C-alpha positions as CSV (number, residue, x, y, z in Angstrom):
1,M,130.9,99.9,101.3
2,T,133.0,98.5,98.4
3,R,136.5,99.0,97.3
4,V,138.7,98.4,94.2
5,L,136.7,97.5,91.1
6,A,133.7,95.1,91.0
7,G,131.6,96.9,93.7
8,P,132.6,100.5,92.6
9,Y,131.8,99.6,89.0
10,C,128.4,98.3,90.0
11,T,127.6,101.4,92.0
12,Q,128.9,103.7,89.3
13,I,126.5,102.1,86.8
14,L,123.7,102.8,89.3
15,G,124.9,106.3,89.7
16,D,125.0,106.9,86.0
17,L,121.4,105.8,85.8
18,G,120.4,108.3,88.4
19,A,120.8,106.8,91.8
20,E,122.2,108.8,94.6
21,V,125.3,106.9,95.7
22,I,127.0,107.4,99.0
23,K,130.5,105.8,99.2
24,A,131.5,104.9,102.8
25,E,135.3,104.9,102.9
26,H,138.0,104.4,105.5
27,P,138.4,107.8,107.1
28,T,142.1,108.2,106.4
29,R,143.0,105.8,103.6
30,G,139.8,105.7,101.6
31,D,139.4,103.2,98.8
32,D,142.5,101.1,98.1
33,T,142.6,102.4,94.6
34,R,143.1,106.0,95.7
35,V,146.8,105.2,95.9
36,W,147.0,102.8,92.9
37,G,149.2,104.8,90.6
38,P,150.9,106.3,88.7
39,P,149.3,107.9,86.8
40,F,147.8,110.5,89.1
41,A,145.9,113.6,88.1
42,P,148.0,116.3,89.9
43,Y,146.3,118.7,92.3
44,T,145.9,122.3,91.2
45,E,147.8,125.0,93.1
46,E,144.4,126.6,94.0
47,S,143.1,123.4,95.7
48,G,145.7,123.7,98.5
49,L,145.9,119.9,98.5
50,E,149.2,118.1,98.9
51,G,150.5,114.8,97.5
52,P,150.8,113.2,94.1
53,G,147.2,113.8,93.2
54,E,144.1,111.6,92.6
55,A,144.7,108.2,91.1
56,A,143.5,107.6,87.5
57,Y,142.3,104.1,88.7
58,F,140.0,105.6,91.3
59,F,138.7,108.0,88.7
60,A,137.6,105.1,86.4
61,V,134.8,103.8,88.6
62,N,133.8,106.4,91.2
63,R,132.0,109.2,89.4
64,N,128.4,110.2,90.5
65,K,129.2,109.4,94.1
66,K,129.4,111.2,97.4
67,S,132.3,110.2,99.7
68,V,131.8,109.9,103.4
69,G,134.9,109.1,105.4
70,L,133.7,106.7,108.1
71,S,135.1,103.9,110.3
72,F,132.8,101.0,111.1
73,Q,135.4,99.8,113.6
74,H,134.3,102.8,115.7
75,T,131.0,102.4,117.5
76,Q,129.7,105.8,116.6
77,G,130.7,105.2,113.0
78,V,128.5,102.1,113.0
79,E,125.7,104.3,114.4
80,V,126.0,106.6,111.4
81,L,125.9,103.6,109.0
82,H,122.8,102.3,110.7
83,K,121.1,105.7,110.3
84,L,122.1,105.6,106.6
85,V,120.7,102.1,106.2
86,A,117.3,103.2,107.6
87,K,117.1,105.8,104.8
88,C,118.7,103.9,101.9
89,D,117.3,101.4,99.4
90,I,120.5,99.5,98.7
91,L,123.7,98.5,100.4
92,V,126.6,97.0,98.4
93,E,129.6,95.5,100.2
94,N,132.6,93.4,99.3
95,Y,133.9,91.9,102.5
96,I,134.7,88.2,103.2
97,P,131.5,86.4,104.3
98,G,130.7,86.8,107.9
99,S,133.3,89.5,108.6
100,L,130.8,92.3,109.0
101,K,128.8,90.6,111.6
102,K,131.1,91.7,114.4
103,Y,130.5,95.3,113.4
104,A,126.7,94.8,113.3
105,M,126.7,95.4,109.6
106,D,125.6,92.0,108.4
107,Y,122.4,91.4,106.5
108,D,120.3,90.0,109.4
109,T,121.1,93.0,111.6
110,L,120.4,95.6,108.9
111,R,117.3,93.9,107.7
112,A,115.9,94.5,111.2
113,I,116.5,98.2,110.8
114,N,115.2,98.4,107.2
115,P,113.1,95.4,106.0
116,G,113.1,96.8,102.5
117,L,116.9,96.9,102.2
118,I,118.5,95.3,99.2
119,Y,121.8,94.1,100.5
120,A,124.3,93.0,97.8
121,S,127.4,91.1,98.8
122,I,130.2,90.8,96.2
123,T,133.0,88.3,97.1
124,G,135.6,86.3,95.4
125,Y,133.9,82.9,95.9
126,G,130.4,83.6,97.4
127,Q,128.7,83.2,100.8
128,T,128.8,79.3,100.7
129,G,131.1,76.6,99.4
130,P,134.6,75.4,100.3
131,Y,136.3,78.6,99.0
132,S,133.9,81.1,100.7
133,Q,136.5,82.3,103.2
134,R,139.2,83.0,100.6
135,A,140.0,86.5,99.6
136,G,140.0,86.8,95.8
137,Y,141.2,89.3,93.3
138,D,140.1,89.1,89.7
139,V,143.3,87.5,88.4
140,M,143.0,84.6,90.9
141,V,139.5,83.9,89.7
142,E,140.5,84.2,86.0
143,A,143.2,81.6,86.7
144,E,141.2,79.1,88.7
145,F,137.9,79.3,86.8
146,G,139.1,78.8,83.2
147,L,139.5,82.2,81.6
148,M,143.3,82.3,81.7
149,H,143.5,78.8,80.3
150,I,141.7,79.9,77.1
151,T,143.4,83.3,76.8
152,G,146.7,83.9,75.0
153,D,148.6,82.7,71.9
154,R,148.1,79.2,70.6
155,D,151.5,78.0,71.7
156,G,152.0,80.5,74.5
157,P,151.4,80.4,78.2
158,P,148.0,81.3,79.8
159,V,147.6,85.1,80.3
160,K,145.1,87.3,82.0
161,V,142.8,89.6,80.1
162,G,144.1,93.2,79.7
163,V,141.5,94.6,82.0
164,A,140.0,93.0,85.1
165,V,137.1,91.6,83.1
166,T,135.8,89.3,85.8
167,D,135.5,92.2,88.2
168,L,133.7,94.2,85.5
169,T,131.2,91.4,84.6
170,T,130.6,90.9,88.3
171,G,129.8,94.6,88.7
172,L,127.4,94.3,85.7
173,Y,125.6,91.2,87.1
174,T,125.3,92.9,90.5
175,S,123.8,96.2,89.1
176,N,121.3,94.2,87.0
177,S,120.4,92.0,90.0
178,I,119.9,95.0,92.2
179,M,117.4,96.5,89.7
180,A,115.6,93.2,89.6
181,A,115.4,93.1,93.4
182,L,114.0,96.6,93.3
183,L,111.2,95.4,91.0
184,A,110.6,92.5,93.3
185,R,110.4,94.8,96.3
186,A,107.8,96.9,94.5
187,K,105.6,93.7,94.5
188,T,106.4,92.2,97.9
189,G,107.5,95.2,100.0
190,R,110.5,93.1,101.1
191,G,114.2,93.6,100.4
192,Q,116.6,90.7,100.0
193,H,120.2,89.5,100.2
194,I,122.0,89.2,96.9
195,D,125.0,86.8,96.9
196,I,127.4,87.6,94.0
197,A,130.7,85.7,93.5
198,L,133.4,86.5,91.0
199,S,133.9,82.8,90.6
200,D,130.2,82.3,89.6
201,C,130.2,85.2,87.2
202,Q,133.5,84.0,85.6
203,T,132.0,80.5,85.2
204,A,128.8,82.0,83.7
205,T,130.7,84.1,81.2
206,L,132.6,81.1,79.8
207,A,129.5,81.0,77.6
208,N,129.8,78.9,74.5
209,I,133.2,77.4,75.6
210,A,131.6,76.0,78.8
211,S,128.6,74.8,76.8
212,S,130.8,73.0,74.3
213,C,132.6,71.1,77.2
214,L,129.3,70.2,78.8
215,V,127.8,68.9,75.6
216,S,130.8,67.1,74.3
217,G,132.2,65.9,77.6
218,K,135.6,66.8,76.4
219,K,138.2,69.4,77.4
220,D,138.2,72.8,75.7
221,S,140.5,73.3,72.7
222,G,142.8,75.7,74.5
223,R,144.1,79.1,73.6
224,W,143.6,80.6,70.1
225,G,145.0,84.1,70.4
226,T,142.8,86.3,68.2
227,A,141.7,83.3,66.1
228,H,138.5,81.2,66.4
229,P,138.6,77.4,66.9
230,S,135.9,76.8,64.3
231,I,135.9,79.7,61.8
232,V,138.7,80.5,59.4
233,P,139.8,83.2,58.6
234,Y,138.9,84.9,61.8
235,K,141.9,86.6,63.4
236,S,144.3,89.5,63.2
237,F,147.0,89.6,60.6
238,K,150.2,91.7,60.5
239,T,150.3,94.7,58.1
240,K,153.2,96.9,57.0
241,D,152.8,99.0,60.1
242,G,150.5,97.2,62.5
243,D,147.7,94.7,62.6
244,I,144.2,94.2,61.1
245,L,141.5,91.7,62.0
246,F,139.3,90.0,59.4
247,G,136.2,88.1,60.2
248,G,135.3,85.7,57.4
249,G,132.4,84.2,59.3
250,N,130.7,82.5,56.3
251,D,131.5,81.6,52.7
252,R,130.1,84.8,51.3
253,L,132.3,87.0,53.6
254,F,135.3,84.9,52.7
255,G,134.6,85.6,49.1
256,I,134.6,89.4,49.8
257,L,138.0,88.9,51.6
258,C,139.4,87.0,48.6
259,D,138.4,89.7,46.2
260,G,139.8,92.5,48.5
261,L,143.1,90.7,48.8
262,G,143.3,90.1,45.1
263,R,143.0,86.4,45.3
264,P,139.5,85.6,43.8
265,E,140.7,82.1,42.8
266,W,140.6,81.1,46.5
267,K,136.8,81.2,46.4
268,T,136.8,78.0,44.2
269,D,139.9,76.3,45.6
270,P,138.8,73.0,47.1
271,K,141.0,73.6,50.1
272,F,139.2,76.9,50.9
273,V,135.8,76.7,49.3
274,V,133.8,76.0,52.5
275,N,134.6,76.8,56.1
276,A,135.2,73.2,57.1
277,A,137.9,73.0,54.4
278,R,139.4,76.3,55.6
279,V,139.5,75.1,59.2
280,A,141.3,71.9,58.0
281,N,143.8,74.0,56.0
282,R,144.0,76.9,58.6
283,V,147.8,77.1,58.7
284,E,148.2,77.4,54.9
285,L,145.4,79.9,54.4
286,E,146.4,82.2,57.3
287,A,150.0,82.3,56.2
288,A,148.9,83.1,52.6
289,I,146.7,85.9,53.9
290,E,149.4,87.4,56.0
291,A,151.9,87.3,53.1
292,I,149.6,89.7,51.4
293,T,148.5,91.9,54.3
294,T,152.1,92.7,55.3
295,Q,152.6,94.4,51.9
296,R,150.4,97.4,52.7
297,T,149.7,99.6,55.7
298,T,146.7,99.1,58.1
299,R,145.2,102.4,56.8
300,D,145.4,101.1,53.2
301,W,143.6,97.9,54.1
302,L,140.9,99.8,56.0
303,A,140.3,101.9,52.9
304,A,140.3,98.8,50.7
305,F,137.5,97.1,52.6
306,E,135.4,100.2,53.5
307,G,131.8,99.5,52.5
308,S,132.5,95.9,51.4
309,G,130.3,94.3,54.1
310,L,133.2,92.3,55.5
311,P,133.7,92.6,59.3
312,Y,137.2,94.1,59.7
313,A,139.0,96.3,62.2
314,A,142.4,97.9,62.9
315,V,144.0,96.7,66.2
316,N,144.3,100.0,68.1
317,D,146.0,100.8,71.4
318,V,144.0,102.4,74.1
319,Q,145.0,106.0,73.3
320,G,144.1,105.3,69.7
321,T,140.7,104.1,70.9
322,L,140.1,107.2,73.0
323,D,141.0,109.4,70.1
324,H,139.1,107.4,67.5
325,E,136.7,109.3,65.4
326,H,133.8,106.9,66.2
327,T,134.6,107.3,70.0
328,R,134.4,111.0,69.6
329,A,131.2,110.9,67.5
330,R,129.5,108.7,70.2
331,G,130.4,111.1,73.0
332,M,132.4,108.5,74.8
333,V,135.0,110.9,76.3
334,V,133.9,113.9,78.3
335,E,135.5,116.6,80.4
336,M,134.6,117.3,84.0
337,D,135.8,119.8,86.5
338,H,137.3,118.1,89.6
339,P,137.5,120.0,92.9
340,G,141.1,119.1,93.5
341,C,142.6,118.5,90.0
342,G,140.7,120.9,87.7
343,P,139.6,119.8,84.3
344,I,139.8,116.0,83.8
345,R,138.9,113.7,80.9
346,M,136.8,110.7,81.6
347,V,135.2,107.8,79.7
348,N,131.4,108.5,79.5
349,T,128.5,106.1,80.3
350,P,128.0,103.9,77.2
351,V,124.2,103.7,77.2
352,K,122.0,105.9,75.1
353,F,118.3,106.2,75.8
354,S,115.7,107.8,73.5
355,D,114.1,109.8,76.4
356,S,116.2,109.5,79.6
357,R,119.7,110.9,79.7
358,P,122.2,109.0,81.9
359,S,125.1,111.3,82.6
360,I,128.2,112.1,84.6
361,R,126.7,114.6,87.0
362,T,129.6,114.8,89.4
363,P,133.3,113.9,89.2
364,P,134.9,111.3,91.4
365,P,134.9,112.7,95.0
366,L,137.8,113.7,97.2
367,L,138.0,111.5,100.3
368,G,135.3,112.6,102.8
369,Q,134.2,115.4,100.5
370,H,130.5,114.9,101.4
371,T,130.7,113.8,105.0
372,D,129.4,117.0,106.5
373,E,126.7,117.3,103.8
374,V,125.4,113.7,104.2
375,L,125.4,113.8,108.0
376,T,123.7,117.2,108.4
377,D,121.4,117.3,105.4
378,L,120.4,113.6,105.2
379,L,120.8,112.3,108.7
380,G,120.0,115.5,110.8
381,Y,123.3,115.7,112.7
382,S,124.2,119.2,113.9
383,A,127.5,120.8,113.0
384,E,128.6,120.3,116.6
385,D,127.8,116.6,116.4
386,V,129.8,116.2,113.2
387,A,132.8,118.1,114.7
388,E,132.7,115.8,117.7
389,L,132.6,112.6,115.6
390,K,135.6,113.9,113.6
391,E,137.4,114.6,116.8
392,K,136.8,111.0,118.0
393,G,138.0,109.5,114.6
394,A,134.6,108.0,113.7
395,I,134.4,110.1,110.6
396,S,136.5,112.4,108.4
């Protein structure tokens, strides 16, 4: 019962790890992201489907799921959900706190049906607190809880991260918490309610920046672009045709960089010999490095530092990432056959186990693709019952 990104990302992770995931969607609109495009993967002529196709956004976080088109605003739709709850281990939802109670889909109601149910609620601001009734997208939480303030160029305005990172980290926290709750249930026999807020997850992932503020009692040091506030050089530099990032995280690595740039004398220069001096002379050193890096191409610099031990990287765009030789070698892009769109390419699950094999078993579903299957095979409805529920608009 989740839409958009944080909840679907959480349940996709569980699906990749082997869970059977049933996605309950609005019977006519489905998940909001089904229309978030372009781009859309066009329908094949053979599918007989009409419209622009399936949204790439929806594809990103909805594999390994079965779609049931269902309205919990319809009494008989709620009855179907209650029957599902009785048979399921986990329910994940992302509605404003308290809003599901009027549909008899709140935790207290469902716990009475299934005391072992693990009920995870993902919201912008949590079940309690002064902001609990606010709706919240990722970017609002990035703004209000510190991330935008520390993201962007040193002298530029605050900016959001290129992907909805707060949604994604919330999805990760939720999937981990669900698995911990499953372990707890194995000991106690009881399920529990998990309260996950984007605002809390965003605050938690401020990590060392938040710790620095708490320890020092001072404000953070603001935006640093690709640079680091306390390590120099540690940023991207322009090349003849792009950008390259160097990480001189200690004096030894800085020495490797000096040799590779053809400036071994910097290793003994009092202005640069130790990191504290380099931080103090940041502007001079970074300008000197970029005066050299702009003389050669990114590929040239990658070749120059290959095998040196220095952390370095080209700054690639997303298509370059997907076509990267290392991405291919790690099996991070796979092809699946979609029932409406034919062959589609997808990003694979990133986790490799020595024995188990997480995988993409099924492509992202069409809206209501599995309604009949779930109601008849799992819940015991007859074909006539299903047809009647469709006629009444409870399911699709």
